[in-house]
mmCIF file of C-alpha atoms and ligand atoms in Angstrom:
data_model
loop_
_atom_site.group_PDB
_atom_site.id
_atom_site.type_symbol
_atom_site.label_atom_id
_atom_site.label_comp_id
_atom_site.label_asym_id
_atom_site.label_seq_id
_atom_site.Cartn_x
_atom_site.Cartn_y
_atom_site.Cartn_z
ATOM 1 C CA MET A 42 10.347 34.249 -132.182
ATOM 2 C CA ASN A 43 6.955 35.646 -133.143
ATOM 3 C CA ASN A 44 3.869 35.394 -130.984
ATOM 4 C CA VAL A 45 2.408 32.395 -132.789
ATOM 5 C CA ALA A 46 5.667 30.458 -132.475
ATOM 6 C CA ARG A 47 5.874 31.392 -128.799
ATOM 7 C CA LYS A 48 2.314 30.181 -128.228
ATOM 8 C CA ILE A 49 3.025 26.887 -129.989
ATOM 9 C CA LEU A 50 6.168 26.400 -127.934
ATOM 10 C CA LEU A 51 4.270 27.188 -124.746
ATOM 11 C CA SER A 52 1.505 24.716 -125.458
ATOM 12 C CA LEU A 53 4.078 22.109 -126.466
ATOM 13 C CA THR A 54 5.880 22.599 -123.154
ATOM 14 C CA LEU A 55 2.551 22.306 -121.373
ATOM 15 C CA VAL A 56 1.638 19.099 -123.191
ATOM 16 C CA VAL A 57 5.072 17.619 -122.459
ATOM 17 C CA GLY A 58 4.653 18.691 -118.836
ATOM 18 C CA ILE A 59 1.238 17.068 -118.531
ATOM 19 C CA VAL A 60 2.408 13.859 -120.201
ATOM 20 C CA ALA A 61 5.435 13.751 -117.897
ATOM 21 C CA ALA A 62 3.251 14.356 -114.836
ATOM 22 C CA SER A 63 0.749 11.674 -115.751
ATOM 23 C CA THR A 64 3.513 9.194 -116.564
ATOM 24 C CA HIS A 65 4.858 10.032 -113.140
ATOM 25 C CA ALA A 66 1.420 9.478 -111.551
ATOM 26 C CA ASP A 67 1.107 6.116 -113.304
ATOM 27 C CA ALA A 68 4.618 5.183 -112.308
ATOM 28 C CA ALA A 69 3.730 5.902 -108.674
ATOM 29 C CA GLN A 70 1.156 3.141 -108.831
ATOM 30 C CA THR A 71 3.055 0.154 -110.096
ATOM 31 C CA ALA A 72 2.707 -2.992 -108.035
ATOM 32 C CA ALA A 73 6.301 -2.623 -106.869
ATOM 33 C CA ASP A 74 5.533 0.876 -105.567
ATOM 34 C CA ILE A 75 2.457 -0.303 -103.684
ATOM 35 C CA ALA A 76 4.126 -3.387 -102.211
ATOM 36 C CA PRO A 77 7.926 -3.098 -102.399
ATOM 37 C CA THR A 78 8.020 -5.426 -99.392
ATOM 38 C CA PRO A 79 5.317 -7.724 -97.978
ATOM 39 C CA GLN A 80 2.390 -6.014 -96.292
ATOM 40 C CA MET A 81 2.455 -5.579 -92.508
ATOM 41 C CA GLY A 82 -0.556 -4.792 -90.385
ATOM 42 C CA PHE A 83 -3.574 -6.191 -88.591
ATOM 43 C CA ASN A 84 -6.743 -8.020 -89.628
ATOM 44 C CA ASN A 85 -9.537 -8.860 -87.185
ATOM 45 C CA TRP A 86 -10.597 -12.197 -88.688
ATOM 46 C CA ASN A 87 -8.444 -14.632 -86.701
ATOM 47 C CA SER A 88 -9.434 -13.092 -83.380
ATOM 48 C CA THR A 89 -13.129 -12.248 -83.892
ATOM 49 C CA HIS A 90 -14.534 -13.968 -86.980
ATOM 50 C CA CYS A 91 -18.063 -12.493 -87.297
ATOM 51 C CA ARG A 92 -18.736 -12.035 -83.593
ATOM 52 C CA ALA A 93 -20.390 -8.833 -82.431
ATOM 53 C CA GLU A 94 -17.192 -7.616 -80.754
ATOM 54 C CA PHE A 95 -15.954 -6.802 -84.309
ATOM 55 C CA ASP A 96 -17.049 -3.180 -84.571
ATOM 56 C CA GLU A 97 -15.954 0.407 -84.860
ATOM 57 C CA ALA A 98 -14.853 0.685 -81.235
ATOM 58 C CA MET A 99 -12.648 -2.359 -81.596
ATOM 59 C CA ILE A 100 -10.972 -1.092 -84.752
ATOM 60 C CA HIS A 101 -10.397 2.344 -83.209
ATOM 61 C CA GLY A 102 -8.827 0.568 -80.243
ATOM 62 C CA ILE A 103 -6.559 -1.460 -82.510
ATOM 63 C CA ALA A 104 -5.388 1.669 -84.358
ATOM 64 C CA ASP A 105 -4.651 3.315 -80.989
ATOM 65 C CA LYS A 106 -2.622 0.268 -79.953
ATOM 66 C CA PHE A 107 -0.523 0.447 -83.127
ATOM 67 C CA ILE A 108 0.878 3.689 -81.731
ATOM 68 C CA GLU A 109 0.890 2.886 -77.987
ATOM 69 C CA LEU A 110 2.543 -0.509 -78.319
ATOM 70 C CA GLY A 111 5.181 0.580 -80.850
ATOM 71 C CA LEU A 112 3.742 -1.511 -83.678
ATOM 72 C CA LYS A 113 3.705 1.386 -86.093
ATOM 73 C CA ASP A 114 7.366 1.984 -85.226
ATOM 74 C CA ALA A 115 8.062 -1.677 -85.895
ATOM 75 C CA GLY A 116 6.657 -1.296 -89.436
ATOM 76 C CA TYR A 117 3.012 -2.372 -89.103
ATOM 77 C CA THR A 118 0.958 -0.089 -91.345
ATOM 78 C CA TYR A 119 -2.367 -1.569 -92.437
ATOM 79 C CA VAL A 120 -5.417 -1.800 -90.193
ATOM 80 C CA ASN A 121 -7.700 -4.130 -92.164
ATOM 81 C CA ILE A 122 -11.255 -5.234 -91.563
ATOM 82 C CA ASP A 123 -12.538 -8.578 -92.806
ATOM 83 C CA ASP A 124 -15.895 -10.151 -93.637
ATOM 84 C CA CYS A 125 -19.146 -9.085 -91.865
ATOM 85 C CA TRP A 126 -18.477 -5.347 -92.029
ATOM 86 C CA ALA A 127 -21.206 -4.841 -94.652
ATOM 87 C CA ASP A 128 -24.934 -4.584 -94.519
ATOM 88 C CA GLY A 129 -27.011 -7.359 -96.097
ATOM 89 C CA LYS A 130 -28.207 -5.147 -98.931
ATOM 90 C CA ARG A 131 -26.707 -2.610 -101.303
ATOM 91 C CA ASP A 132 -28.317 0.847 -101.014
ATOM 92 C CA ALA A 133 -30.750 2.405 -103.508
ATOM 93 C CA ASN A 134 -27.806 3.406 -105.727
ATOM 94 C CA GLY A 135 -26.348 -0.068 -105.666
ATOM 95 C CA ASN A 136 -23.516 0.906 -103.329
ATOM 96 C CA LEU A 137 -22.249 -1.290 -100.530
ATOM 97 C CA THR A 138 -23.051 0.109 -97.109
ATOM 98 C CA PRO A 139 -21.703 -0.830 -93.687
ATOM 99 C CA ASN A 140 -23.675 -2.707 -91.059
ATOM 100 C CA PRO A 141 -25.083 0.227 -89.037
ATOM 101 C CA ALA A 142 -24.753 -1.576 -85.703
ATOM 102 C CA ARG A 143 -21.079 -2.392 -86.198
ATOM 103 C CA PHE A 144 -19.950 0.748 -88.031
ATOM 104 C CA PRO A 145 -22.434 3.519 -87.164
ATOM 105 C CA SER A 146 -20.060 6.305 -88.290
ATOM 106 C CA GLY A 147 -19.485 4.723 -91.689
ATOM 107 C CA ILE A 148 -16.415 3.453 -93.466
ATOM 108 C CA LYS A 149 -15.088 6.831 -94.615
ATOM 109 C CA ALA A 150 -14.971 8.005 -90.986
ATOM 110 C CA LEU A 151 -13.173 4.815 -89.994
ATOM 111 C CA ALA A 152 -10.594 5.305 -92.749
ATOM 112 C CA ASP A 153 -10.148 8.934 -91.636
ATOM 113 C CA TYR A 154 -9.543 7.833 -88.044
ATOM 114 C CA ILE A 155 -6.874 5.380 -89.168
ATOM 115 C CA HIS A 156 -5.249 7.822 -91.598
ATOM 116 C CA ALA A 157 -5.041 10.478 -88.891
ATOM 117 C CA LYS A 158 -2.637 8.147 -87.089
ATOM 118 C CA GLY A 159 -0.420 7.824 -90.156
ATOM 119 C CA LEU A 160 -1.704 4.305 -90.803
ATOM 120 C CA LYS A 161 -3.472 2.731 -93.783
ATOM 121 C CA PHE A 162 -6.885 1.138 -94.031
ATOM 122 C CA GLY A 163 -7.939 -2.150 -95.634
ATOM 123 C CA LEU A 164 -11.329 -3.589 -96.506
ATOM 124 C CA TYR A 165 -12.668 -7.002 -97.532
ATOM 125 C CA SER A 166 -14.962 -8.282 -100.286
ATOM 126 C CA SER A 167 -15.401 -11.417 -102.368
ATOM 127 C CA ALA A 168 -15.023 -12.070 -106.101
ATOM 128 C CA GLY A 169 -18.430 -13.674 -105.970
ATOM 129 C CA SER A 170 -22.081 -12.774 -105.654
ATOM 130 C CA TRP A 171 -21.822 -13.005 -101.852
ATOM 131 C CA THR A 172 -18.970 -13.050 -99.342
ATOM 132 C CA CYS A 173 -18.058 -16.160 -97.325
ATOM 133 C CA GLU A 174 -20.188 -15.602 -94.213
ATOM 134 C CA PRO A 175 -22.565 -16.879 -93.045
ATOM 135 C CA LYS A 176 -21.739 -20.324 -94.368
ATOM 136 C CA LYS A 177 -25.090 -22.003 -93.748
ATOM 137 C CA GLU A 178 -28.301 -19.972 -93.957
ATOM 138 C CA ASN A 179 -29.121 -17.517 -96.686
ATOM 139 C CA HIS A 180 -26.208 -15.590 -98.073
ATOM 140 C CA GLY A 181 -25.412 -12.626 -95.879
ATOM 141 C CA PHE A 182 -23.290 -9.925 -97.480
ATOM 142 C CA PRO A 183 -23.113 -8.850 -101.131
ATOM 143 C CA GLY A 184 -19.889 -9.584 -103.040
ATOM 144 C CA GLY A 185 -18.202 -7.671 -105.851
ATOM 145 C CA LEU A 186 -18.889 -9.902 -108.861
ATOM 146 C CA GLY A 187 -20.383 -7.757 -111.620
ATOM 147 C CA HIS A 188 -20.028 -4.612 -109.466
ATOM 148 C CA GLU A 189 -16.265 -4.211 -109.756
ATOM 149 C CA LYS A 190 -16.147 -0.664 -111.143
ATOM 150 C CA GLN A 191 -18.785 0.709 -108.805
ATOM 151 C CA ASP A 192 -17.237 -0.946 -105.747
ATOM 152 C CA ALA A 193 -13.680 0.087 -106.609
ATOM 153 C CA ALA A 194 -14.831 3.690 -107.084
ATOM 154 C CA LEU A 195 -16.565 3.571 -103.709
ATOM 155 C CA TYR A 196 -13.467 2.130 -102.033
ATOM 156 C CA ALA A 197 -11.384 4.940 -103.511
ATOM 157 C CA ALA A 198 -13.911 7.544 -102.319
ATOM 158 C CA TRP A 199 -13.865 6.063 -98.829
ATOM 159 C CA GLY A 200 -10.053 6.195 -98.704
ATOM 160 C CA VAL A 201 -9.482 2.448 -98.791
ATOM 161 C CA ASP A 202 -5.766 1.614 -99.232
ATOM 162 C CA TYR A 203 -6.044 -2.170 -99.404
ATOM 163 C CA LEU A 204 -8.565 -4.702 -100.670
ATOM 164 C CA LYS A 205 -8.656 -8.355 -99.614
ATOM 165 C CA TYR A 206 -10.720 -10.089 -102.295
ATOM 166 C CA ASP A 207 -12.098 -13.508 -101.368
ATOM 167 C CA ASN A 208 -13.375 -16.362 -103.545
ATOM 168 C CA CYS A 209 -16.740 -17.472 -102.122
ATOM 169 C CA ASN A 210 -19.941 -17.762 -104.182
ATOM 170 C CA ASN A 211 -18.021 -17.240 -107.397
ATOM 171 C CA GLU A 212 -20.714 -18.783 -109.632
ATOM 172 C CA LYS A 213 -17.974 -20.963 -111.163
ATOM 173 C CA ILE A 214 -16.755 -18.070 -113.289
ATOM 174 C CA ASP A 215 -13.085 -18.316 -114.250
ATOM 175 C CA ALA A 216 -10.906 -16.986 -111.433
ATOM 176 C CA LYS A 217 -8.518 -15.092 -113.656
ATOM 177 C CA GLN A 218 -11.447 -13.285 -115.253
ATOM 178 C CA ARG A 219 -12.988 -12.359 -111.891
ATOM 179 C CA TYR A 220 -9.720 -11.192 -110.340
ATOM 180 C CA SER A 221 -8.750 -9.293 -113.514
ATOM 181 C CA ALA A 222 -12.013 -7.340 -113.435
ATOM 182 C CA MET A 223 -11.318 -6.060 -109.918
ATOM 183 C CA GLY A 224 -7.602 -5.477 -110.619
ATOM 184 C CA GLU A 225 -8.491 -3.281 -113.571
ATOM 185 C CA ALA A 226 -11.226 -1.480 -111.621
ATOM 186 C CA LEU A 227 -8.863 -0.709 -108.738
ATOM 187 C CA ARG A 228 -6.219 0.687 -111.080
ATOM 188 C CA ALA A 229 -8.865 2.732 -112.919
ATOM 189 C CA THR A 230 -9.518 4.654 -109.681
ATOM 190 C CA GLY A 231 -6.060 6.212 -109.998
ATOM 191 C CA LYS A 232 -5.456 5.498 -106.303
ATOM 192 C CA PRO A 233 -2.743 3.129 -105.120
ATOM 193 C CA ILE A 234 -4.838 0.332 -103.593
ATOM 194 C CA PHE A 235 -3.017 -2.793 -102.400
ATOM 195 C CA TYR A 236 -4.679 -5.793 -104.077
ATOM 196 C CA SER A 237 -4.704 -8.952 -101.954
ATOM 197 C CA LEU A 238 -6.177 -11.998 -103.700
ATOM 198 C CA CYS A 239 -7.710 -14.684 -101.517
ATOM 199 C CA GLU A 240 -8.505 -17.650 -103.774
ATOM 200 C CA TRP A 241 -6.792 -20.097 -101.358
ATOM 201 C CA GLY A 242 -4.440 -21.448 -104.041
ATOM 202 C CA GLU A 243 -7.369 -23.249 -105.688
ATOM 203 C CA ASN A 244 -6.451 -21.909 -109.104
ATOM 204 C CA LYS A 245 -2.710 -21.629 -108.454
ATOM 205 C CA ALA A 246 -2.825 -17.835 -108.422
ATOM 206 C CA TRP A 247 0.994 -17.681 -108.225
ATOM 207 C CA LEU A 248 1.048 -18.678 -111.918
ATOM 208 C CA TRP A 249 -1.100 -15.775 -113.167
ATOM 209 C CA ALA A 250 -1.910 -13.217 -110.461
ATOM 210 C CA SER A 251 1.304 -11.189 -110.614
ATOM 211 C CA ALA A 252 0.896 -10.221 -114.274
ATOM 212 C CA PRO A 253 -1.570 -7.696 -115.706
ATOM 213 C CA PRO A 254 -4.508 -7.554 -116.043
ATOM 214 C CA VAL A 255 -4.700 -8.946 -112.486
ATOM 215 C CA ASP A 256 -1.470 -7.413 -111.168
ATOM 216 C CA GLY A 257 -2.156 -8.567 -107.618
ATOM 217 C CA ASN A 258 0.180 -7.594 -104.807
ATOM 218 C CA SER A 259 -0.288 -10.849 -102.915
ATOM 219 C CA TRP A 260 -2.234 -14.061 -103.322
ATOM 220 C CA ARG A 261 -3.168 -16.684 -100.801
ATOM 221 C CA THR A 262 -1.353 -19.949 -101.425
ATOM 222 C CA THR A 263 -3.342 -21.965 -98.879
ATOM 223 C CA GLY A 264 -6.688 -22.514 -97.212
ATOM 224 C CA ASP A 265 -7.464 -20.781 -93.928
ATOM 225 C CA ILE A 266 -5.061 -20.912 -91.031
ATOM 226 C CA GLU A 267 -6.280 -22.199 -87.679
ATOM 227 C CA ASP A 268 -4.704 -21.499 -84.328
ATOM 228 C CA THR A 269 -2.998 -24.887 -84.085
ATOM 229 C CA TYR A 270 0.547 -26.080 -84.670
ATOM 230 C CA ALA A 271 -0.681 -28.664 -87.219
ATOM 231 C CA SER A 272 -2.407 -25.979 -89.301
ATOM 232 C CA MET A 273 0.569 -23.614 -89.196
ATOM 233 C CA LEU A 274 2.911 -26.466 -90.197
ATOM 234 C CA ARG A 275 0.693 -27.518 -93.125
ATOM 235 C CA LEU A 276 0.505 -23.977 -94.493
ATOM 236 C CA PHE A 277 4.250 -23.482 -94.112
ATOM 237 C CA LYS A 278 4.897 -26.639 -96.159
ATOM 238 C CA GLN A 279 2.521 -25.544 -98.924
ATOM 239 C CA ASN A 280 4.053 -22.078 -99.162
ATOM 240 C CA VAL A 281 7.766 -22.783 -98.771
ATOM 241 C CA VAL A 282 8.040 -24.499 -102.169
ATOM 242 C CA LEU A 283 6.650 -21.458 -104.021
ATOM 243 C CA ASP A 284 9.658 -19.184 -103.473
ATOM 244 C CA ALA A 285 10.273 -18.706 -107.204
ATOM 245 C CA TYR A 286 7.022 -16.729 -107.580
ATOM 246 C CA ALA A 287 7.600 -13.989 -104.978
ATOM 247 C CA ARG A 288 9.235 -10.689 -105.806
ATOM 248 C CA PRO A 289 8.817 -6.981 -105.000
ATOM 249 C CA GLY A 290 5.220 -6.006 -105.738
ATOM 250 C CA HIS A 291 3.978 -9.615 -105.670
ATOM 251 C CA TRP A 292 4.035 -11.924 -102.655
ATOM 252 C CA ASN A 293 2.950 -15.423 -101.683
ATOM 253 C CA ASP A 294 0.476 -15.292 -98.779
ATOM 254 C CA PRO A 295 0.219 -18.349 -96.512
ATOM 255 C CA ASP A 296 -2.496 -16.536 -94.494
ATOM 256 C CA MET A 297 -2.450 -14.280 -91.460
ATOM 257 C CA LEU A 298 -0.646 -14.681 -88.162
ATOM 258 C CA GLU A 299 -2.114 -16.523 -85.194
ATOM 259 C CA VAL A 300 0.599 -15.323 -82.786
ATOM 260 C CA GLY A 301 -1.036 -14.460 -79.471
ATOM 261 C CA ASN A 302 -4.347 -16.289 -79.952
ATOM 262 C CA GLY A 303 -3.550 -19.001 -77.423
ATOM 263 C CA GLY A 304 -3.689 -22.214 -79.449
ATOM 264 C CA MET A 305 0.083 -22.680 -79.779
ATOM 265 C CA SER A 306 2.957 -22.467 -77.338
ATOM 266 C CA ASP A 307 5.311 -19.503 -77.375
ATOM 267 C CA VAL A 308 7.974 -21.747 -78.943
ATOM 268 C CA GLU A 309 5.537 -22.609 -81.754
ATOM 269 C CA TYR A 310 4.482 -18.982 -82.217
ATOM 270 C CA ARG A 311 8.141 -18.039 -82.483
ATOM 271 C CA SER A 312 8.567 -20.652 -85.233
ATOM 272 C CA HIS A 313 5.401 -19.372 -86.951
ATOM 273 C CA PHE A 314 6.747 -15.808 -86.981
ATOM 274 C CA SER A 315 10.291 -16.813 -88.013
ATOM 275 C CA LEU A 316 9.011 -19.023 -90.855
ATOM 276 C CA TRP A 317 6.642 -16.343 -92.164
ATOM 277 C CA ALA A 318 9.473 -13.775 -92.065
ATOM 278 C CA ILE A 319 12.003 -15.939 -93.908
ATOM 279 C CA MET A 320 9.307 -16.716 -96.534
ATOM 280 C CA ALA A 321 8.758 -12.966 -97.081
ATOM 281 C CA ALA A 322 5.122 -13.549 -96.173
ATOM 282 C CA PRO A 323 2.645 -10.820 -95.229
ATOM 283 C CA LEU A 324 2.868 -10.086 -91.503
ATOM 284 C CA LEU A 325 -0.764 -9.460 -90.637
ATOM 285 C CA ILE A 326 -1.365 -9.654 -86.913
ATOM 286 C CA GLY A 327 -4.444 -11.716 -86.122
ATOM 287 C CA THR A 328 -4.718 -11.221 -82.387
ATOM 288 C CA ASP A 329 -6.719 -8.604 -80.490
ATOM 289 C CA LEU A 330 -3.974 -6.113 -79.664
ATOM 290 C CA ARG A 331 -6.054 -4.591 -76.883
ATOM 291 C CA LYS A 332 -5.455 -7.796 -74.914
ATOM 292 C CA VAL A 333 -2.071 -8.900 -76.246
ATOM 293 C CA THR A 334 0.272 -10.717 -73.851
ATOM 294 C CA PRO A 335 3.838 -9.452 -73.317
ATOM 295 C CA GLU A 336 5.270 -12.628 -74.884
ATOM 296 C CA ALA A 337 3.143 -12.318 -78.051
ATOM 297 C CA LEU A 338 4.073 -8.648 -78.333
ATOM 298 C CA HIS A 339 7.719 -9.543 -77.871
ATOM 299 C CA ILE A 340 7.481 -11.942 -80.834
ATOM 300 C CA LEU A 341 5.507 -9.566 -83.056
ATOM 301 C CA THR A 342 7.900 -6.655 -82.486
ATOM 302 C CA ASN A 343 11.213 -8.435 -82.993
ATOM 303 C CA LYS A 344 12.693 -5.840 -85.339
ATOM 304 C CA GLU A 345 15.584 -8.023 -86.465
ATOM 305 C CA VAL A 346 13.172 -10.729 -87.612
ATOM 306 C CA ILE A 347 10.888 -8.140 -89.222
ATOM 307 C CA ALA A 348 13.907 -6.722 -91.095
ATOM 308 C CA VAL A 349 14.397 -10.126 -92.730
ATOM 309 C CA ASP A 350 10.762 -10.213 -93.892
ATOM 310 C CA GLN A 351 10.961 -6.627 -95.118
ATOM 311 C CA ASP A 352 14.388 -6.797 -96.737
ATOM 312 C CA ALA A 353 14.648 -4.601 -99.821
ATOM 313 C CA LEU A 354 16.037 -7.339 -102.050
ATOM 314 C CA GLY A 355 12.567 -8.900 -101.882
ATOM 315 C CA VAL A 356 13.501 -12.562 -102.188
ATOM 316 C CA GLN A 357 11.507 -15.325 -100.509
ATOM 317 C CA GLY A 358 13.754 -17.709 -98.572
ATOM 318 C CA LYS A 359 14.602 -20.998 -100.255
ATOM 319 C CA ARG A 360 14.530 -24.289 -98.426
ATOM 320 C CA ILE A 361 17.959 -25.881 -98.896
ATOM 321 C CA ARG A 362 17.386 -28.917 -96.684
ATOM 322 C CA VAL A 363 14.516 -30.949 -95.319
ATOM 323 C CA ARG A 364 15.685 -34.092 -93.589
ATOM 324 C CA ASP A 365 14.623 -35.940 -90.487
ATOM 325 C CA GLY A 366 11.947 -33.313 -89.766
ATOM 326 C CA VAL A 367 14.456 -30.458 -89.828
ATOM 327 C CA HIS A 368 14.032 -27.652 -92.348
ATOM 328 C CA VAL A 369 16.787 -25.180 -93.291
ATOM 329 C CA ILE A 370 15.690 -22.060 -95.182
ATOM 330 C CA VAL A 371 18.045 -19.391 -96.517
ATOM 331 C CA LYS A 372 17.099 -15.876 -97.653
ATOM 332 C CA PRO A 373 19.624 -13.567 -99.353
ATOM 333 C CA LEU A 374 19.461 -9.955 -98.127
ATOM 334 C CA HIS A 375 20.205 -6.630 -99.801
ATOM 335 C CA ASP A 376 23.511 -6.039 -97.968
ATOM 336 C CA GLY A 377 25.066 -9.325 -99.075
ATOM 337 C CA SER A 378 24.261 -11.035 -95.796
ATOM 338 C CA ARG A 379 21.849 -13.954 -95.561
ATOM 339 C CA ALA A 380 19.185 -14.966 -93.117
ATOM 340 C CA VAL A 381 18.759 -18.582 -92.059
ATOM 341 C CA VAL A 382 15.958 -20.364 -90.212
ATOM 342 C CA VAL A 383 16.532 -23.849 -88.843
ATOM 343 C CA PHE A 384 13.217 -25.419 -87.806
ATOM 344 C CA ASN A 385 12.527 -28.698 -86.023
ATOM 345 C CA GLU A 386 9.004 -29.803 -86.923
ATOM 346 C CA GLY A 387 9.178 -33.039 -84.916
ATOM 347 C CA ARG A 388 8.368 -34.194 -81.407
ATOM 348 C CA SER A 389 11.907 -34.902 -80.244
ATOM 349 C CA ALA A 390 14.766 -32.487 -79.688
ATOM 350 C CA LYS A 391 17.394 -32.355 -82.460
ATOM 351 C CA GLU A 392 21.072 -31.483 -82.681
ATOM 352 C CA VAL A 393 21.420 -29.668 -85.990
ATOM 353 C CA LYS A 394 24.571 -28.833 -87.918
ATOM 354 C CA VAL A 395 24.604 -26.801 -91.103
ATOM 355 C CA ALA A 396 28.045 -26.557 -92.674
ATOM 356 C CA ALA A 397 29.303 -23.274 -94.149
ATOM 357 C CA ASP A 398 29.395 -24.658 -97.682
ATOM 358 C CA GLU A 399 25.797 -25.887 -97.467
ATOM 359 C CA LEU A 400 24.903 -22.255 -96.751
ATOM 360 C CA GLY A 401 26.909 -21.180 -99.781
ATOM 361 C CA LEU A 402 29.541 -19.396 -97.682
ATOM 362 C CA ASP A 403 33.178 -18.839 -98.633
ATOM 363 C CA LYS A 404 35.440 -21.082 -96.565
ATOM 364 C CA GLU A 405 38.265 -18.536 -96.676
ATOM 365 C CA LYS A 406 36.185 -15.846 -94.974
ATOM 366 C CA THR A 407 35.203 -15.123 -91.383
ATOM 367 C CA TYR A 408 31.547 -14.449 -90.613
ATOM 368 C CA THR A 409 29.479 -12.913 -87.875
ATOM 369 C CA VAL A 410 26.521 -15.121 -87.086
ATOM 370 C CA ARG A 411 23.864 -13.104 -85.298
ATOM 371 C CA ASP A 412 21.126 -14.931 -83.421
ATOM 372 C CA LEU A 413 17.973 -12.908 -84.147
ATOM 373 C CA TRP A 414 16.093 -14.133 -81.078
ATOM 374 C CA GLU A 415 18.978 -13.968 -78.600
ATOM 375 C CA HIS A 416 20.320 -10.756 -80.192
ATOM 376 C CA ALA A 417 23.871 -12.054 -79.787
ATOM 377 C CA ASP A 418 26.818 -12.383 -82.205
ATOM 378 C CA ALA A 419 29.298 -15.217 -82.671
ATOM 379 C CA GLN A 420 32.259 -15.283 -85.059
ATOM 380 C CA GLY A 421 33.546 -18.173 -87.123
ATOM 381 C CA ASP A 422 33.267 -19.820 -90.539
ATOM 382 C CA GLY A 423 29.483 -19.229 -90.617
ATOM 383 C CA ALA A 424 28.484 -22.812 -89.840
ATOM 384 C CA ILE A 425 25.468 -23.327 -87.582
ATOM 385 C CA ARG A 426 25.290 -25.789 -84.691
ATOM 386 C CA VAL A 427 22.174 -25.703 -82.580
ATOM 387 C CA ARG A 428 20.058 -27.877 -80.326
ATOM 388 C CA LEU A 429 16.369 -27.412 -81.089
ATOM 389 C CA ALA A 430 13.542 -28.394 -78.775
ATOM 390 C CA PRO A 431 10.440 -29.978 -80.408
ATOM 391 C CA HIS A 432 8.681 -27.478 -82.760
ATOM 392 C CA ALA A 433 11.416 -24.886 -82.105
ATOM 393 C CA SER A 434 13.441 -22.875 -84.555
ATOM 394 C CA ALA A 435 16.521 -20.703 -84.529
ATOM 395 C CA MET A 436 17.021 -17.705 -86.773
ATOM 396 C CA TYR A 437 20.290 -16.062 -87.813
ATOM 397 C CA ARG A 438 21.733 -13.345 -89.969
ATOM 398 C CA ILE A 439 25.159 -14.204 -91.341
ATOM 399 C CA ARG A 440 27.517 -11.454 -92.542
ATOM 400 C CA ALA A 441 31.075 -11.625 -93.879
ATOM 401 C CA LEU A 442 33.505 -9.635 -91.726
HETATM 402 C C1 LIG B 395 -12.438 -16.954 -96.175
HETATM 403 C C2 LIG B 395 -11.023 -16.378 -96.093
HETATM 404 C C3 LIG B 395 -10.717 -15.972 -94.665
HETATM 405 C C4 LIG B 395 -11.759 -14.985 -94.163
HETATM 406 C C5 LIG B 395 -13.159 -15.571 -94.308
HETATM 407 C C6 LIG B 395 -14.235 -14.546 -94.007
HETATM 408 O O1 LIG B 395 -12.533 -18.178 -95.518
HETATM 409 O O2 LIG B 395 -10.075 -17.280 -96.575
HETATM 410 O O3 LIG B 395 -9.413 -15.423 -94.570
HETATM 411 O O4 LIG B 395 -11.641 -13.785 -94.885
HETATM 412 O O5 LIG B 395 -13.379 -16.060 -95.620
HETATM 413 O O6 LIG B 395 -15.516 -15.061 -94.183
#
């Protein structure tokens, strides 16, 4: 081979190498790579709303608690901040800037603090001219509409791993158009940024948000959760029928957890957590972990329940029965086993039976039925028989022997 031929071959190899590397880089950023399972983490909104206690010291404290309380070990990864982090005005260059009283060290420093603990950092904005707060007076905090590229580039520079993108003050511009603009801008940064749409199900995001050019990783299917049993129940009912739309990379989001905030009983919080897990919903803790009670922590760190939410098969549980206020939801898991939640929404206790064939089990086989709250096994044909107190649920994992 002469020199010219060698040079051509060398540059060809180089070009092939570069193309392969960039294909690899692109491949590392598909939605399924960013969100193979539903997101787990924390968001301050449900515990603080816009109150002054929402600040840098609080978020540092939360990140510390992720480690101290074993939440990181349990799979919680994202530490996300919600509305009211920003200043009322963009800076002279048109960039968003943090409220200096709440975040005096800046957002990059906050992201660095969180990353140093092996965690990820999430931020909030709105696909509108302003965010959602404050609701009454003059608009408070600038939104991303028309600033998508600049904001996405800033997020990437700050080390943001996750964007929750709200729907307030949207100037009646088509939702798909607004959410596509940010989806494209986030991908153009070349950084894997989790894209969480928050249009409250107003435009049925499940029908369009999982496909490019939006390519969202999750979309809210409901309005805002409140810390009441009635609110949790309503959101569950809206979300449970949307199972066909969830898959790895793209999840239905019935809003964040209220576990630990005090408005429901422990029985109800256990149902809330079990229902969210069987629906492969995001598990975003909404309570101030610096003050969490042992019972709330016990619920939030149930690793067997979390494993159902995070199962690699990535299927949202399907409701196979709703009768007499009792819901039965079944979720197939990657190892051939299936998870089941039996939930009693009503005010009186119920004796519930679910036959093996209703669960799709083989009558010839023997099964281990593991109670995921009692952490105890029973063997038999896989049928479930349980007495449920009002608002209570039971959760199982059923495996063939
Ligand atoms: C909307 C969202 C909430 C929260 C608030 C913040 O209501 O749905 O989850 O982010 O805005 O203002």
